[in-house]
Short mmCIF file of C-alpha atoms and ligand atoms in Angstrom, two decimals:
data_model
loop_
_atom_site.label_atom_id
_atom_site.label_comp_id
_atom_site.label_asym_id
_atom_site.label_seq_id
_atom_site.Cartn_x
_atom_site.Cartn_y
_atom_site.Cartn_z
CA UNK R 1 0.00 0.00 0.00
CA UNK R 2 1.21 3.50 -0.89
CA UNK R 3 2.12 5.38 2.32
CA UNK R 4 2.30 8.86 0.83
CA UNK R 5 0.69 11.06 -1.77
CA UNK R 6 1.20 14.47 -3.32
CA UNK R 7 -1.18 16.97 -1.77
CA UNK R 8 -3.54 18.16 -4.51
CA UNK R 9 -1.94 20.63 -6.92
CA UNK R 10 0.98 21.26 -4.53
CA UNK R 11 4.60 20.14 -4.50
CA UNK R 12 4.16 18.76 -0.99
CA UNK R 13 4.29 15.03 -0.29
CA UNK R 14 2.30 13.96 2.75
CA UNK R 15 1.90 10.62 4.43
CA UNK R 16 -1.58 9.20 3.98
CA UNK R 17 -2.05 8.68 7.71
CA UNK R 18 -1.42 12.05 9.29
CA UNK R 19 -2.08 13.14 12.85
CA UNK R 20 -5.13 15.08 14.05
CA UNK R 21 -4.11 17.21 17.02
CA UNK R 22 -7.47 18.56 18.21
CA UNK R 23 -7.87 16.17 21.17
CA UNK R 24 -4.52 17.36 22.57
CA UNK R 25 -6.19 20.62 23.64
CA UNK R 26 -9.96 20.11 23.86
CA UNK R 27 -13.07 18.03 23.14
CA UNK R 28 -12.15 14.46 24.13
CA UNK R 29 -11.41 14.66 27.85
CA UNK R 30 -8.28 15.56 29.75
CA UNK R 31 -4.92 16.07 28.05
CA UNK R 32 -1.33 16.45 29.04
CA UNK R 33 1.11 18.76 27.30
CA UNK R 34 4.21 16.62 27.92
CA UNK R 35 2.52 13.49 26.58
CA UNK R 36 1.18 15.39 23.56
CA UNK R 37 4.62 16.77 22.70
CA UNK R 38 6.13 13.29 23.01
CA UNK R 39 3.45 12.00 20.65
CA UNK R 40 4.09 14.80 18.13
CA UNK R 41 7.85 14.13 18.20
CA UNK R 42 7.38 10.37 17.93
CA UNK R 43 5.12 10.97 14.92
CA UNK R 44 7.93 12.84 13.18
CA UNK R 45 10.40 10.07 14.07
CA UNK R 46 8.01 7.56 12.48
CA UNK R 47 7.84 9.58 9.26
CA UNK R 48 4.54 11.35 9.84
CA UNK R 49 4.63 14.86 8.38
CA UNK R 50 0.95 15.79 7.95
CA UNK R 51 -0.43 17.49 11.08
CA UNK R 52 -3.88 18.99 11.47
CA UNK R 53 -5.04 21.76 13.81
CA UNK R 54 -7.39 24.79 13.79
CA UNK R 55 -7.33 28.18 15.43
CA UNK R 56 -10.43 27.30 17.46
CA UNK R 57 -9.08 24.06 19.04
CA UNK R 58 -8.56 24.99 22.66
CA UNK R 59 -9.23 28.60 21.57
CA UNK R 60 -5.67 28.87 20.22
CA UNK R 61 -4.01 26.50 22.69
CA UNK R 62 -3.62 23.76 20.06
CA UNK R 63 -1.73 26.01 17.64
CA UNK R 64 0.49 27.18 20.51
CA UNK R 65 1.19 23.56 21.47
CA UNK R 66 2.23 22.71 17.91
CA UNK R 67 4.37 25.85 17.74
CA UNK R 68 6.21 24.69 20.85
CA UNK R 69 6.60 21.09 19.67
CA UNK R 70 7.75 21.93 16.14
CA UNK R 71 10.00 24.89 16.96
CA UNK R 72 13.14 23.34 15.48
CA UNK R 73 11.33 20.83 13.26
CA UNK R 74 9.29 22.84 10.77
CA UNK R 75 11.28 21.41 7.85
CA UNK R 76 9.77 18.00 8.67
CA UNK R 77 6.19 19.24 8.95
CA UNK R 78 3.33 19.94 6.55
CA UNK R 79 0.98 21.87 8.77
CA UNK R 80 -2.72 22.43 8.15
CA UNK R 81 -4.73 24.88 10.22
CA UNK R 82 -8.18 26.46 9.82
CA UNK R 83 -10.09 29.68 10.36
CA UNK R 84 -13.73 30.69 10.43
CA UNK R 85 -15.13 29.46 13.76
CA UNK R 86 -14.78 32.27 16.27
CA UNK R 87 -14.14 31.69 19.97
CA UNK R 88 -14.01 34.22 22.78
CA UNK R 89 -11.28 34.62 25.39
CA UNK R 90 -13.02 32.10 27.67
CA UNK R 91 -13.73 29.62 24.90
CA UNK R 92 -17.28 30.81 24.25
CA UNK R 93 -18.67 30.19 20.76
CA UNK R 94 -19.04 33.40 18.75
CA UNK R 95 -20.28 32.05 15.41
CA UNK R 96 -18.78 31.87 11.92
CA UNK R 97 -16.89 34.62 10.14
CA UNK R 98 -15.86 34.78 6.48
CA UNK R 99 -15.18 38.49 6.10
CA UNK R 100 -11.86 39.19 4.31
CA UNK R 101 -10.58 41.49 7.10
CA UNK R 102 -11.32 38.76 9.64
CA UNK R 103 -9.58 36.10 7.53
CA UNK R 104 -6.45 38.27 7.25
CA UNK R 105 -6.39 38.82 11.01
CA UNK R 106 -7.11 35.16 11.82
CA UNK R 107 -4.21 34.06 9.61
CA UNK R 108 -1.80 36.51 11.23
CA UNK R 109 -2.87 35.33 14.69
CA UNK R 110 -2.35 31.68 13.70
CA UNK R 111 1.13 32.47 12.35
CA UNK R 112 1.99 34.21 15.60
CA UNK R 113 0.72 31.30 17.78
CA UNK R 114 2.50 28.72 15.62
CA UNK R 115 5.66 30.82 15.46
CA UNK R 116 6.15 30.21 11.77
CA UNK R 117 6.27 32.43 8.68
CA UNK R 118 3.81 30.54 6.53
CA UNK R 119 1.03 27.97 6.79
CA UNK R 120 1.35 25.02 4.38
CA UNK R 121 -2.38 24.38 4.06
CA UNK R 122 -4.98 26.89 5.24
CA UNK R 123 -8.58 25.70 5.40
CA UNK R 124 -11.86 27.50 5.70
CA UNK R 125 -13.24 25.50 8.66
CA UNK R 126 -16.93 26.22 7.99
CA UNK R 127 -18.49 28.68 5.57
CA UNK R 128 -20.14 31.72 7.15
CA UNK R 129 -23.64 31.83 5.62
CA UNK R 130 -23.52 35.57 4.94
CA UNK R 131 -20.38 35.59 2.75
CA UNK R 132 -20.12 34.17 -0.78
CA UNK R 133 -17.49 31.48 -1.26
CA UNK R 134 -15.82 33.57 -4.01
CA UNK R 135 -15.19 36.37 -1.48
CA UNK R 136 -13.77 33.98 1.11
CA UNK R 137 -11.49 32.20 -1.36
CA UNK R 138 -10.44 35.59 -2.79
CA UNK R 139 -9.24 36.57 0.69
CA UNK R 140 -7.43 33.24 1.07
CA UNK R 141 -5.77 33.78 -2.33
CA UNK R 142 -4.52 37.17 -1.08
CA UNK R 143 -2.80 35.35 1.79
CA UNK R 144 -1.07 33.11 -0.77
CA UNK R 145 0.13 36.21 -2.67
CA UNK R 146 1.46 37.65 0.60
CA UNK R 147 3.43 34.42 1.25
CA UNK R 148 1.54 33.78 4.51
CA UNK R 149 -0.15 30.66 3.15
CA UNK R 150 1.13 28.14 0.61
CA UNK R 151 -2.02 26.23 -0.35
CA UNK R 152 -5.69 26.47 0.49
CA UNK R 153 -8.42 24.02 1.44
CA UNK R 154 -12.08 23.89 2.47
CA UNK R 155 -13.80 21.85 5.16
CA UNK R 156 -17.36 20.48 5.09
CA UNK R 157 -18.52 22.00 1.81
CA UNK R 158 -20.69 20.61 -0.97
CA UNK R 159 -19.68 19.84 -4.57
CA UNK R 160 -21.04 23.07 -5.99
CA UNK R 161 -19.10 25.16 -3.48
CA UNK R 162 -15.90 23.31 -4.37
CA UNK R 163 -16.40 24.05 -8.08
CA UNK R 164 -17.13 27.74 -7.46
CA UNK R 165 -14.14 28.08 -5.12
CA UNK R 166 -11.76 26.30 -7.50
CA UNK R 167 -12.51 28.87 -10.21
CA UNK R 168 -11.19 31.65 -7.94
CA UNK R 169 -8.02 29.85 -6.76
CA UNK R 170 -6.93 26.19 -6.97
CA UNK R 171 -8.23 24.22 -4.01
CA UNK R 172 -5.58 21.79 -2.77
CA UNK R 173 -7.53 19.77 -0.19
CA UNK R 174 -11.05 19.10 0.99
CA UNK R 175 -11.47 17.97 4.58
CA UNK R 176 -14.72 16.29 5.65
CA UNK R 177 -15.81 13.67 8.11
CA UNK R 178 -15.39 10.25 6.49
CA UNK R 179 -15.32 6.82 8.07
CA UNK R 180 -17.24 3.57 8.18
CA UNK R 181 -20.11 5.36 9.89
CA UNK R 182 -19.93 8.68 7.95
CA UNK R 183 -19.99 7.94 4.25
CA UNK R 184 -21.62 11.07 2.80
CA UNK R 185 -18.55 12.22 0.78
CA UNK R 186 -18.87 9.11 -1.44
CA UNK R 187 -21.97 10.59 -3.04
CA UNK R 188 -20.35 13.52 -4.88
CA UNK R 189 -17.29 14.89 -3.14
CA UNK R 190 -14.88 12.08 -4.11
CA UNK R 191 -15.82 12.54 -7.76
CA UNK R 192 -15.27 16.31 -7.73
CA UNK R 193 -11.94 15.91 -5.92
CA UNK R 194 -10.78 13.40 -8.52
CA UNK R 195 -11.87 15.60 -11.41
CA UNK R 196 -10.19 18.75 -10.04
CA UNK R 197 -7.05 17.06 -8.65
CA UNK R 198 -7.89 17.81 -5.02
CA UNK R 199 -6.75 15.63 -2.11
CA UNK R 200 -9.52 14.35 0.14
CA UNK R 201 -8.65 14.40 3.86
CA UNK R 202 -10.83 12.22 6.12
CA UNK R 203 -11.37 13.70 9.54
CA UNK R 204 -12.65 11.70 12.49
CA UNK R 205 -11.69 8.52 10.58
CA UNK R 206 -12.14 6.44 13.74
CA UNK R 207 -15.65 7.76 14.28
CA UNK R 208 -14.37 9.95 17.14
CA UNK R 209 -13.00 6.78 18.73
CA UNK R 210 -16.23 4.75 18.52
CA UNK R 211 -15.13 2.46 15.68
CA UNK R 212 -12.15 1.26 17.74
CA UNK R 213 -14.53 -0.35 20.24
CA UNK R 214 -13.06 1.78 23.05
CA UNK R 215 -16.41 3.46 23.80
CA UNK R 216 -19.04 0.94 24.86
CA UNK R 217 -21.15 3.26 26.96
CA UNK R 218 -21.33 6.91 27.99
CA UNK R 219 -19.54 5.92 31.19
CA UNK R 220 -16.40 5.50 29.06
CA UNK R 221 -16.37 9.27 28.44
CA UNK R 222 -15.09 11.84 30.95
CA UNK R 223 -17.38 14.61 32.23
CA UNK R 224 -17.25 17.54 29.80
CA UNK R 225 -16.33 15.35 26.79
CA UNK R 226 -17.83 16.84 23.61
CA UNK R 227 -19.17 13.42 22.60
CA UNK R 228 -21.60 13.38 25.53
CA UNK R 229 -23.58 16.03 23.60
CA UNK R 230 -23.20 14.30 20.21
CA UNK R 231 -26.34 12.48 18.94
CA UNK R 232 -24.28 9.38 18.03
CA UNK R 233 -23.21 8.93 21.62
CA UNK R 234 -26.55 8.75 23.43
CA UNK R 235 -26.92 5.43 25.26
CA UNK R 236 -29.56 4.31 22.69
CA UNK R 237 -27.40 5.31 19.70
CA UNK R 238 -24.39 3.51 21.15
CA UNK R 239 -26.48 0.31 21.50
CA UNK R 240 -27.46 0.52 17.82
CA UNK R 241 -24.13 1.69 16.42
CA UNK R 242 -22.22 -1.10 18.12
CA UNK R 243 -23.18 -3.16 15.02
CA UNK R 244 -20.39 -1.32 13.18
CA UNK R 245 -17.87 -2.36 15.78
CA UNK R 246 -18.97 -6.00 15.66
CA UNK R 247 -18.24 -6.27 11.91
CA UNK R 248 -14.91 -4.48 12.33
CA UNK R 249 -14.01 -6.78 15.21
CA UNK R 250 -14.83 -9.89 13.21
CA UNK R 251 -12.40 -8.80 10.45
CA UNK R 252 -9.76 -7.60 12.90
CA UNK R 253 -9.78 -10.94 14.74
CA UNK R 254 -9.55 -12.88 11.48
CA UNK R 255 -6.49 -10.87 10.45
CA UNK R 256 -4.85 -10.57 13.86
CA UNK R 257 -4.93 -6.77 13.73
CA UNK R 258 -6.80 -4.13 15.71
CA UNK R 259 -10.19 -2.55 15.03
CA UNK R 260 -8.61 0.90 14.61
CA UNK R 261 -6.32 -0.55 11.93
CA UNK R 262 -9.27 -2.04 10.03
CA UNK R 263 -11.19 1.26 10.17
CA UNK R 264 -8.19 3.22 8.83
CA UNK R 265 -7.18 0.63 6.26
CA UNK R 266 -10.74 0.65 4.86
CA UNK R 267 -10.35 4.38 4.20
CA UNK R 268 -6.96 3.94 2.52
CA UNK R 269 -8.51 1.27 0.29
CA UNK R 270 -11.07 3.73 -1.16
CA UNK R 271 -8.52 5.13 -3.61
CA UNK R 272 -4.74 5.61 -3.93
CA UNK R 273 -4.61 9.22 -2.82
CA UNK R 274 -7.10 9.53 0.00
CA UNK R 275 -5.61 10.59 3.35
CA UNK R 276 -6.82 10.28 6.93
CA UNK R 277 -5.92 12.24 10.05
CA UNK R 278 -6.76 10.05 13.05
CA UNK R 279 -6.46 11.92 16.33
CA UNK R 280 -4.65 10.60 19.35
CA UNK R 281 -2.90 12.01 22.38
CA UNK R 282 -0.66 9.05 23.01
CA UNK R 283 2.31 7.32 21.44
CA UNK R 284 0.98 3.80 21.79
CA UNK R 285 -2.16 4.58 19.75
CA UNK R 286 -0.19 6.62 17.22
CA UNK R 287 1.99 3.58 16.56
CA UNK R 288 -1.04 1.29 16.40
CA UNK R 289 -2.80 3.56 13.90
CA UNK R 290 0.22 3.72 11.60
CA UNK R 291 0.11 -0.09 11.52
CA UNK R 292 -2.94 0.30 9.25
CA UNK R 293 -0.54 0.66 6.30
CA UNK R 294 0.26 -3.04 6.70
CA UNK R 295 -3.35 -4.22 6.64
CA UNK R 296 -4.55 -5.43 3.27
CA UNK R 297 -8.26 -5.79 2.70
CA UNK R 298 -9.21 -8.18 -0.09
CA UNK R 299 -12.18 -7.64 -2.37
CA UNK R 300 -14.01 -10.21 -0.26
CA UNK R 301 -13.20 -8.23 2.93
CA UNK R 302 -14.43 -5.01 1.33
CA UNK R 303 -17.58 -6.77 0.20
CA UNK R 304 -18.18 -8.20 3.67
CA UNK R 305 -17.94 -4.69 5.08
CA UNK R 306 -20.26 -3.34 2.39
CA UNK R 307 -22.87 -6.01 3.03
CA UNK R 308 -22.71 -6.19 6.81
CA UNK R 309 -22.22 -2.61 7.89
CA UNK R 310 -25.53 -0.80 8.25
CA UNK R 311 -25.97 2.04 5.77
CA UNK R 312 -27.68 4.22 8.33
CA UNK R 313 -25.89 5.34 11.47
CA UNK R 314 -28.06 6.08 14.46
CA UNK R 315 -27.71 9.76 15.41
CA UNK R 316 -26.63 12.69 13.26
CA UNK R 317 -22.94 13.67 13.04
CA UNK R 318 -23.44 16.86 15.05
N1 NAP A 1 -12.74 19.89 9.85
C1 NAP A 1 -13.44 19.62 10.90
O1 NAP A 1 -14.53 20.15 11.11
C2 NAP A 1 -12.92 18.64 11.91
C3 NAP A 1 -13.79 18.10 12.90
C4 NAP A 1 -13.27 17.16 13.80
C5 NAP A 1 -11.95 16.78 13.73
N2 NAP A 1 -11.13 17.34 12.78
C6 NAP A 1 -9.70 16.96 12.71
O2 NAP A 1 -9.61 15.56 12.53
C7 NAP A 1 -8.76 14.99 13.52
C8 NAP A 1 -9.20 13.57 13.85
O3 NAP A 1 -10.54 13.52 14.21
P1 NAP A 1 -11.03 13.13 15.66
O4 NAP A 1 -9.91 13.30 16.64
O5 NAP A 1 -12.30 13.83 15.84
O6 NAP A 1 -11.50 11.64 15.56
P2 NAP A 1 -10.89 10.17 15.36
O7 NAP A 1 -9.52 10.20 14.83
O8 NAP A 1 -11.95 9.48 14.63
O9 NAP A 1 -10.90 9.66 16.87
C9 NAP A 1 -10.15 10.22 17.90
C10 NAP A 1 -10.51 9.50 19.18
O10 NAP A 1 -10.16 8.13 19.07
C11 NAP A 1 -9.24 7.76 20.07
N3 NAP A 1 -8.26 6.85 19.44
C12 NAP A 1 -7.32 7.16 18.53
N4 NAP A 1 -6.65 6.06 18.14
C13 NAP A 1 -7.18 5.03 18.84
C14 NAP A 1 -6.93 3.64 18.89
N5 NAP A 1 -5.99 3.07 18.13
N6 NAP A 1 -7.67 2.87 19.72
C15 NAP A 1 -8.64 3.41 20.51
N7 NAP A 1 -8.94 4.73 20.49
C16 NAP A 1 -8.21 5.53 19.67
C17 NAP A 1 -8.63 9.05 20.58
O11 NAP A 1 -8.32 8.95 21.94
P3 NAP A 1 -6.81 9.10 22.51
O12 NAP A 1 -6.40 10.51 22.26
O13 NAP A 1 -6.97 8.75 23.93
O14 NAP A 1 -6.00 8.09 21.74
C18 NAP A 1 -9.78 10.03 20.39
O15 NAP A 1 -10.67 9.99 21.48
C19 NAP A 1 -8.86 15.98 14.68
O16 NAP A 1 -7.76 15.86 15.56
C20 NAP A 1 -8.92 17.29 13.96
O17 NAP A 1 -7.61 17.72 13.62
C21 NAP A 1 -11.61 18.23 11.88
#
């Protein structure tokens, strides 16, 4: 299996299993800076170069963490960050913003927190409903001209938005939720990405941890965990959605690998250039997840998954 791919229209080569850093600063329970930095450094040692963050993760804390960890290692890193979801000083949610002046300021703040001169891949996190995509991408293209951003991407957009955006400035990557229990991008997005030469980046590829079998009930989640408010993690939804885990487990046991490795390998088997950014705070799981490169799924395995995994997940994604 191919471990790396060229990112969209860029000259950057990224490994197909990158590292999502969000959980190191917020959302999935407690975190520890020392452990996170060890994990980030171990990732580099293992050849991982594709790291994903956003200005809103930990209200800026996640970008600062990466700035600290990568201080003398930027030459080994392809960093993606995002703008558009505003947070207040105490983490409060302030809505979406796509105004050009805001985008300029958000980018400069991210550069300052990261302590770097340019961002490899800058995503619009979510589109503000009051600003046309052409205006937003125009502002992102200005950042490219200024040398503050190398390439641009969009997160959670539909096919039409991708086409409109791509006419203003080449879109390098599209990031959306994609995993065995979130298959919406198969309907149109994969096709548009292929046609326009855009890399697809799967976020939450482990179903926010659920597909690994690690979450069997709400009691497995710490107080304050974002998933406790997610419709897929009500006690009833968990009881239904466990069917996904059972099929994954059956395959994992037959192959002597882990459930996380099956879930990630299934994504890599969708096409030669798809990438995934599983999130983890610890070295042991990072190493386990990278083991997915060594898992081959035969046509029969893929068919078994197709036939046995329910097409409908209980609970919406958000
Ligand atoms: N564009 C967007 O709107 C958007 C939205 C969400 C996420 N993202 C990005 O995508 C990245 C990944 O998504 P995600 O973190 O939501 O979900 P994920 O990768 O599907 O799952 C992460 C969860 O799974 C656990 N985990 C990881 N490896 C495991 C393993 N081998 N066995 C058991 N549990 C394991 C992690 O816990 P531990 O930390 O304890 O290992 C964490 O709780 C994020 O870090 C973020 O950068 C983007």
